[in-house]
Amino acid sequence: MTKERNTKKAIRKEIYVVAALFTAVFVAMAVFLGYFVQVGSKDFIYNSYNSRFSVFTDDVTRGSIYTADGHIIAETKTDDENNEYRKYPDDRLFSHSVGYVGKGMSGLEASYSFDLLKSHISLDEQINNTLSGIKSPGDSLYTTFDYDTQKAAYDGLDMFDGAVIAIEPDTGKVIAMVSKPDYDPNTIAENWDAITDETKNNSALLNRAIAGAYPPGSTFKIVTTIAYLRDNDGDDYFDYNCKGSITVDDYKIHCSSKKAHGSEDLLKAFSNSCNSAYAYMGINLDREVFLSTANSLLFNETLPAALGNTRKSKFDIDDSTSDSIVAQTAIGQGQTTVSPLHMCMLVSAIANNGELMEPYMADKLVSEEGDIVSATTPKSYGKLLSDEEVLLLNEYMEAVVMDGTADNVDFGDLKVYGKTGTAEYSTNKNVTHSWFVGYAVNDSGDKLAIAVIMEGAGYGSKYAAPLAAKVFNAYFN
Amino acid sequence: MVSVLISFSRITLLAFVLAFTFIDIIQIFEFKNSEVFGSVMSTIQSVMVVLLLCNTSIILYLVREDSIYLFLLAGQLLLFALIGISLNKLTYPMSKALINNMMFFLTLSFAFLERLSQGRAIRQFVFAIVSLIISIIVIMILRQIKRIESFMYVFAAIGIILLLIVSLAGKVEYGAKLSLSFGNISIQPSEFVKLSFLFFISGCIVTYKDFRGFLFASVGAGLHVIILVLSKDLGTALIFLVAYVLLIFIAYKNYIVLGLEISVAAIGGILAYNLFPHIQSRFIAWSDPLSVVDDKGYQISQSLFAIGTGGWIGSGFTAGQPTKIPVVTKDFIFAAMAEELGTIAAICIIICLMCTCLQLFNVAFNCEESFYMLVVNGIAIIFSIQTILNIGGVIKFIPSTGVTLPFISYGGSSLLSMFICFYVAECSNDLFYIDNKGRRYD
């Protein structure tokens, strides 16, 4: 009755195939886990639902945050009862960029929380500390901010709501970033209810510099100009006779102060910020070119910037859009919205020969002993504009400052290229946001790009451009 | 002082796990190593397991100031000794590495269950003793059966009836009917049906050796899977399906049939995806857990918070916060281990599970007789797919399916079923009946 023995050789290969299959899945799973911990886990660790930070604060004192020039802007202190608390020496000055710890976390405090709670002091020191029950000091974060520039921007904005952002064009380093209304991170927990009170509707927690949605006003004429150049294969010939207003489909667009600019080429129309000329230019543009130009300039997509939750800028035009909307869009009204960051990135690219450097504000992590743990290297996004476009835009933006809408502003010895804007934002056309975007160059060739918006302030040349001048002066002196 | 011990133990625990894993890998590449070398390696592995268990027990004893952990340690070491002795009495074990791995996984299970829930740890220890006894009894019964494959319809009937009872009278947990309750005790019959299912499929194939075997096996397997799908126990249904498909492939060596079966399974999968909203929500939770973090993605997000925050070297045993993860003692115990022992150790555990799977296939390969060759292959397949589904779900490699991690997750039915599987594998060349005239019946 003994059954015949099965021949092993015949079944050998299939077992190998199945075993190899499983082995491959196991290996893939191990690699996936390693990749997650090394690369993917940051999104999870920083998530506000992750409540495990107390694990680290038991052994490590949260590190300090500095400006690039060494001012402490966030530090951990101990009170009389030996409880740690977070101190922000400059109160509101860095409230949106640095953020807060207390009622949850935000800003750099949130995105670098994990790194600030790591200690890279020498191993024997760490073991010593553990044995003697002392906390090790966490690593410090050096930001890209320049203290004086930030202060000039903050003080310059004064009582106005709005935002200022300044970027070093050849690296993408954010030199200053201010958003108002703001809050005091030292007392965020006590004042939480007042700050988040929706009936007051001032959204003080929102960083308007990167997440504001503003009508760009005349600063958008930079985009329209680029679209015009692209629609005409780079030819800058333009001729228009401005009579102070233009009527498109029964919709009347006025020039500023209803002034008639007379005969204008592209340079004149730009430096005069002539609404009639740009409305006329807009309705004659190929809409596909207009849209593709805007999209190539980062409209309708997430901005390549390591600054937190930025807002996408919106631009929408197609064949069904009416001429009057297109005309308004061309002068920066209509449905288009931008963030100050986006406008600053645009002029930063112009200042850097068309190449956009991705903005960042966290420069390096340094251990208590002064060793650099990790440092951010500037990253190029690529070219947004051709050399010819940059050359023409520089010429136009220089004319704005020399004998255009901003010729009244005193920029000192600096060479400044810019564009003012006065953006209507409600049905009341007498209240307007004041815009200035542009960049300055000093004698040794250093550059700084800036975007300023002051809500409800009025003419760009009267408020935003002088503020930009103050920021430039603080930076270059 | 205790915190120093915990910090220091991060290194020692990792060292024990690394040493164990290293030997596991050597044994995969050195199947034909010399007797002496093999037994030295095997002894080192056993020592690592004992050290690991002592280390975690001492930490728990000092942190919780409760001497029960020392008593449990003594009991667990005794249990390990009994496992080794019983297998050596029953047979000449097919693979020493397999025994060591089983003890390694049990050690991890005991350590983490004690750390997570003392009550469950004690119960799991009792389950382990019961499992050991039942496994020995099952082996002795199997030796009394003359031609086991002739009972294949009995196995099919047992499996289908048990699953039907669960489907009709089972208790609903996490949207699926999984278990039967008898007072305080709740059992998951599907865990035992895994074994009867393998005996049934193997029996069909060995009895007919032709198309009929394939047909009967397919009809039986289909019934099992359909009932499981109706109970919404989709993880187990998937395990049965994969075991069936790959066993048929190993037995009939037919790539066309394999392709056809995979196509049918894929269509079934797409249908199930569209029919069951709870599968869809698992996919959403898998693709972007943070977008549904306070709802469907809560569990997987908590798991990933734990693994990510633990990092490469872990927070230290008892120094993490794994209890924040829902169902951490069962489906998500791997996340607790990754958090506290660190990702290096977690990857080692994955490698050990993989080596165990390869050892099982190696045992199957060395089976002298085709019925147990197929059964042990089936055990290897079930062990592997269950491990992959569990860990894959925990680390977001695949959507979570809600199956347990063999030997490590809390749960008596799962533990007993795996215990029997490993005993069958170890004794697979020794499960024949010898009558009083010395004749051998397979």
Short mmCIF file of C-alpha atoms in Angstrom, two decimals, chain A residues 16-246:
data_model
loop_
_atom_site.label_atom_id
_atom_site.label_comp_id
_atom_site.label_asym_id
_atom_site.label_seq_id
_atom_site.Cartn_x
_atom_site.Cartn_y
_atom_site.Cartn_z
CA TYR A 16 11.56 28.63 -6.43
CA VAL A 17 9.33 30.90 -8.50
CA VAL A 18 6.81 31.35 -5.68
CA ALA A 19 9.54 31.80 -3.04
CA ALA A 20 11.32 34.35 -5.22
CA LEU A 21 8.05 36.23 -5.69
CA PHE A 22 7.52 36.54 -1.94
CA THR A 23 11.15 37.42 -1.33
CA ALA A 24 10.82 40.27 -3.82
CA VAL A 25 7.74 41.62 -2.02
CA PHE A 26 9.48 41.38 1.38
CA VAL A 27 12.52 43.22 0.06
CA ALA A 28 10.34 45.89 -1.56
CA MET A 29 8.53 46.33 1.74
CA ALA A 30 11.79 46.72 3.70
CA VAL A 31 13.08 49.27 1.17
CA PHE A 32 9.77 51.11 1.29
CA LEU A 33 9.94 51.31 5.08
CA GLY A 34 13.52 52.63 4.97
CA TYR A 35 12.59 55.18 2.34
CA PHE A 36 9.59 56.30 4.36
CA VAL A 37 11.65 56.87 7.51
CA GLN A 38 14.47 58.63 5.67
CA VAL A 39 12.44 60.74 3.24
CA GLY A 40 8.67 60.50 3.53
CA SER A 41 8.17 60.63 7.27
CA LYS A 42 8.69 64.39 7.68
CA ASP A 43 5.16 65.19 6.51
CA PHE A 44 3.88 62.87 9.20
CA ILE A 45 6.24 63.89 11.99
CA TYR A 46 5.40 67.58 11.52
CA ASN A 47 1.69 66.95 11.28
CA SER A 48 -0.22 68.69 14.02
CA TYR A 49 -2.08 65.45 14.78
CA ASN A 50 1.21 63.87 15.82
CA SER A 51 1.28 64.26 19.58
CA ARG A 52 4.64 62.59 20.17
CA PHE A 53 6.80 65.69 20.61
CA SER A 54 6.78 65.28 24.37
CA VAL A 55 8.99 62.24 23.80
CA PHE A 56 11.76 64.58 22.68
CA THR A 57 11.19 67.49 25.03
CA ASP A 58 11.94 65.15 27.93
CA ASP A 59 15.59 64.82 26.88
CA VAL A 60 16.31 67.87 24.75
CA THR A 61 15.73 71.58 25.19
CA ARG A 62 14.19 73.06 22.06
CA GLY A 63 16.89 74.98 20.14
CA SER A 64 16.88 78.69 19.33
CA ILE A 65 16.05 80.42 16.06
CA TYR A 66 18.32 83.17 14.72
CA THR A 67 18.31 85.69 11.90
CA ALA A 68 21.12 85.38 9.37
CA ASP A 69 23.02 88.14 11.18
CA GLY A 70 22.77 86.40 14.56
CA HIS A 71 19.82 88.02 16.36
CA ILE A 72 17.93 85.56 18.54
CA ILE A 73 14.30 85.59 17.44
CA ALA A 74 13.03 82.55 19.38
CA GLU A 75 14.52 80.84 22.41
CA THR A 76 13.61 78.51 25.25
CA LYS A 77 13.67 80.00 28.74
CA THR A 78 12.95 78.56 32.15
CA ASP A 79 10.67 80.28 34.64
CA ASP A 80 10.98 80.38 38.44
CA GLU A 81 9.22 77.06 38.80
CA ASN A 82 11.61 75.41 36.36
CA ASN A 83 9.03 75.19 33.59
CA GLU A 84 10.26 75.77 30.06
CA TYR A 85 8.56 78.34 27.89
CA ARG A 86 9.23 79.79 24.48
CA LYS A 87 10.34 83.44 24.34
CA TYR A 88 10.16 85.61 21.22
CA PRO A 89 12.30 88.69 22.09
CA ASP A 90 10.96 90.79 19.21
CA ASP A 91 7.31 90.01 19.93
CA ARG A 92 5.42 90.43 16.68
CA LEU A 93 8.34 91.11 14.34
CA PHE A 94 8.60 87.53 13.00
CA SER A 95 5.17 86.25 13.98
CA HIS A 96 4.25 84.68 10.61
CA SER A 97 7.61 83.37 9.44
CA VAL A 98 8.86 81.94 12.74
CA GLY A 99 5.38 81.07 13.97
CA TYR A 100 4.65 79.92 17.51
CA VAL A 101 4.70 77.01 19.90
CA GLY A 102 1.97 76.87 22.43
CA LYS A 103 -1.44 76.48 20.95
CA GLY A 104 -0.24 73.88 18.47
CA MET A 105 2.54 75.09 16.21
CA SER A 106 3.01 77.09 13.04
CA GLY A 107 5.68 78.53 10.75
CA LEU A 108 9.29 77.44 11.17
CA GLU A 109 8.52 76.31 14.71
CA ALA A 110 6.22 73.69 13.20
CA SER A 111 8.21 72.65 10.14
CA TYR A 112 11.53 72.49 12.03
CA SER A 113 10.11 71.30 15.34
CA PHE A 114 11.69 67.91 14.97
CA ASP A 115 15.12 69.35 14.11
CA LEU A 116 15.05 71.89 16.94
CA LEU A 117 14.43 68.99 19.31
CA LYS A 118 17.45 67.03 18.11
CA SER A 119 20.79 67.51 19.78
CA HIS A 120 24.00 67.08 17.81
CA ILE A 121 26.43 67.77 20.62
CA SER A 122 29.21 65.20 21.01
CA LEU A 123 28.16 61.73 22.05
CA ASP A 124 30.08 61.64 25.36
CA GLU A 125 28.52 64.97 26.28
CA GLN A 126 25.10 63.52 25.53
CA ILE A 127 25.77 60.42 27.63
CA ASN A 128 27.06 62.66 30.42
CA ASN A 129 23.89 64.71 30.27
CA THR A 130 21.69 61.63 30.30
CA LEU A 131 23.54 60.19 33.28
CA SER A 132 23.35 63.39 35.27
CA GLY A 133 19.76 64.04 34.27
CA ILE A 134 20.47 67.27 32.38
CA LYS A 135 18.70 68.02 29.14
CA SER A 136 20.89 68.32 26.07
CA PRO A 137 20.62 71.58 24.10
CA GLY A 138 18.76 71.20 20.80
CA ASP A 139 20.20 72.39 17.50
CA SER A 140 19.68 76.01 16.47
CA LEU A 141 18.07 77.14 13.27
CA TYR A 142 19.59 80.04 11.33
CA THR A 143 17.08 81.71 9.05
CA THR A 144 17.82 83.78 5.95
CA PHE A 145 16.25 86.95 7.40
CA ASP A 146 18.21 90.17 7.83
CA TYR A 147 17.17 91.76 11.10
CA ASP A 148 17.38 95.43 10.05
CA THR A 149 15.63 94.81 6.75
CA GLN A 150 12.82 92.94 8.48
CA LYS A 151 12.47 95.76 11.00
CA ALA A 152 12.38 98.40 8.27
CA ALA A 153 9.65 96.47 6.46
CA TYR A 154 7.71 95.93 9.67
CA ASP A 155 7.94 99.56 10.83
CA GLY A 156 7.30 100.83 7.31
CA LEU A 157 4.02 98.94 7.01
CA ASP A 158 3.04 100.70 10.21
CA MET A 159 -0.69 100.64 10.86
CA PHE A 160 -1.61 99.28 7.46
CA ASP A 161 -2.73 95.74 6.79
CA GLY A 162 -0.79 94.07 4.03
CA ALA A 163 2.50 92.35 3.36
CA VAL A 164 6.12 92.92 2.45
CA ILE A 165 8.42 90.22 1.11
CA ALA A 166 12.01 90.68 -0.01
CA ILE A 167 14.13 88.01 -1.71
CA GLU A 168 17.79 87.83 -2.73
CA PRO A 169 17.41 87.09 -6.47
CA ASP A 170 20.55 85.00 -7.05
CA THR A 171 19.90 82.59 -4.14
CA GLY A 172 16.19 82.72 -3.31
CA LYS A 173 16.93 83.63 0.32
CA VAL A 174 14.01 85.46 1.89
CA ILE A 175 15.51 88.57 3.51
CA ALA A 176 12.31 89.99 4.98
CA MET A 177 8.74 88.79 5.25
CA VAL A 178 6.05 90.74 7.06
CA SER A 179 2.30 90.23 7.15
CA LYS A 180 -0.23 92.34 9.00
CA PRO A 181 -2.50 92.06 10.93
CA ASP A 182 -0.26 89.99 13.14
CA TYR A 183 -0.19 88.59 16.66
CA ASP A 184 2.20 88.27 19.56
CA PRO A 185 3.54 84.69 19.65
CA ASN A 186 4.53 85.16 23.32
CA THR A 187 0.91 85.38 24.39
CA ILE A 188 -0.75 83.28 21.71
CA ALA A 189 -2.20 80.79 24.18
CA GLU A 190 -3.78 83.48 26.41
CA ASN A 191 -5.14 85.47 23.47
CA TRP A 192 -6.12 82.53 21.29
CA ASP A 193 -9.85 83.18 21.41
CA ALA A 194 -9.47 86.84 20.50
CA ILE A 195 -7.02 86.10 17.69
CA THR A 196 -9.21 83.45 16.12
CA ASP A 197 -12.49 85.31 16.73
CA GLU A 198 -14.21 85.01 13.37
CA THR A 199 -16.57 87.86 14.01
CA LYS A 200 -13.62 90.25 13.93
CA ASN A 201 -12.62 88.67 10.64
CA ASN A 202 -9.05 89.92 10.62
CA SER A 203 -7.41 86.47 10.23
CA ALA A 204 -4.25 87.50 12.03
CA LEU A 205 -2.83 83.97 11.77
CA LEU A 206 -2.82 84.07 7.95
CA ASN A 207 0.55 84.89 6.39
CA ARG A 208 -0.60 87.28 3.69
CA ALA A 209 2.87 87.46 2.17
CA ILE A 210 2.62 83.90 0.92
CA ALA A 211 -1.08 83.05 1.24
CA GLY A 212 -2.82 86.34 0.53
CA ALA A 213 -5.05 86.51 -2.57
CA TYR A 214 -4.85 90.06 -3.88
CA PRO A 215 -5.87 91.68 -7.15
CA PRO A 216 -2.51 92.51 -8.73
CA GLY A 217 -3.58 95.85 -10.21
CA SER A 218 -1.08 97.46 -12.51
CA THR A 219 1.79 95.24 -11.35
CA PHE A 220 0.14 92.63 -13.57
CA LYS A 221 1.11 94.71 -16.60
CA ILE A 222 4.47 92.95 -16.34
CA VAL A 223 2.69 89.71 -17.24
CA THR A 224 0.61 91.35 -19.98
CA THR A 225 3.79 92.86 -21.43
CA ILE A 226 5.51 89.47 -21.53
CA ALA A 227 2.42 87.97 -23.19
CA TYR A 228 2.47 90.78 -25.76
CA LEU A 229 6.14 90.15 -26.54
CA ARG A 230 5.49 86.41 -26.89
CA ASP A 231 2.45 87.02 -29.08
CA ASN A 232 4.62 89.13 -31.40
CA ASP A 233 7.61 86.79 -31.46
CA GLY A 234 9.67 89.15 -29.29
CA ASP A 235 8.96 92.28 -31.32
CA ASP A 236 8.38 95.22 -28.97
CA TYR A 237 6.74 97.53 -31.55
CA PHE A 238 3.55 99.04 -30.11
CA ASP A 239 1.69 102.18 -30.94
CA TYR A 240 -1.38 103.55 -29.22
CA ASN A 241 -2.92 106.95 -28.84
CA CYS A 242 -4.32 107.33 -25.32
CA LYS A 243 -7.32 109.63 -24.88
CA GLY A 244 -7.65 108.98 -21.13
CA SER A 245 -10.14 106.14 -21.42
CA ILE A 246 -11.23 103.23 -23.56
#
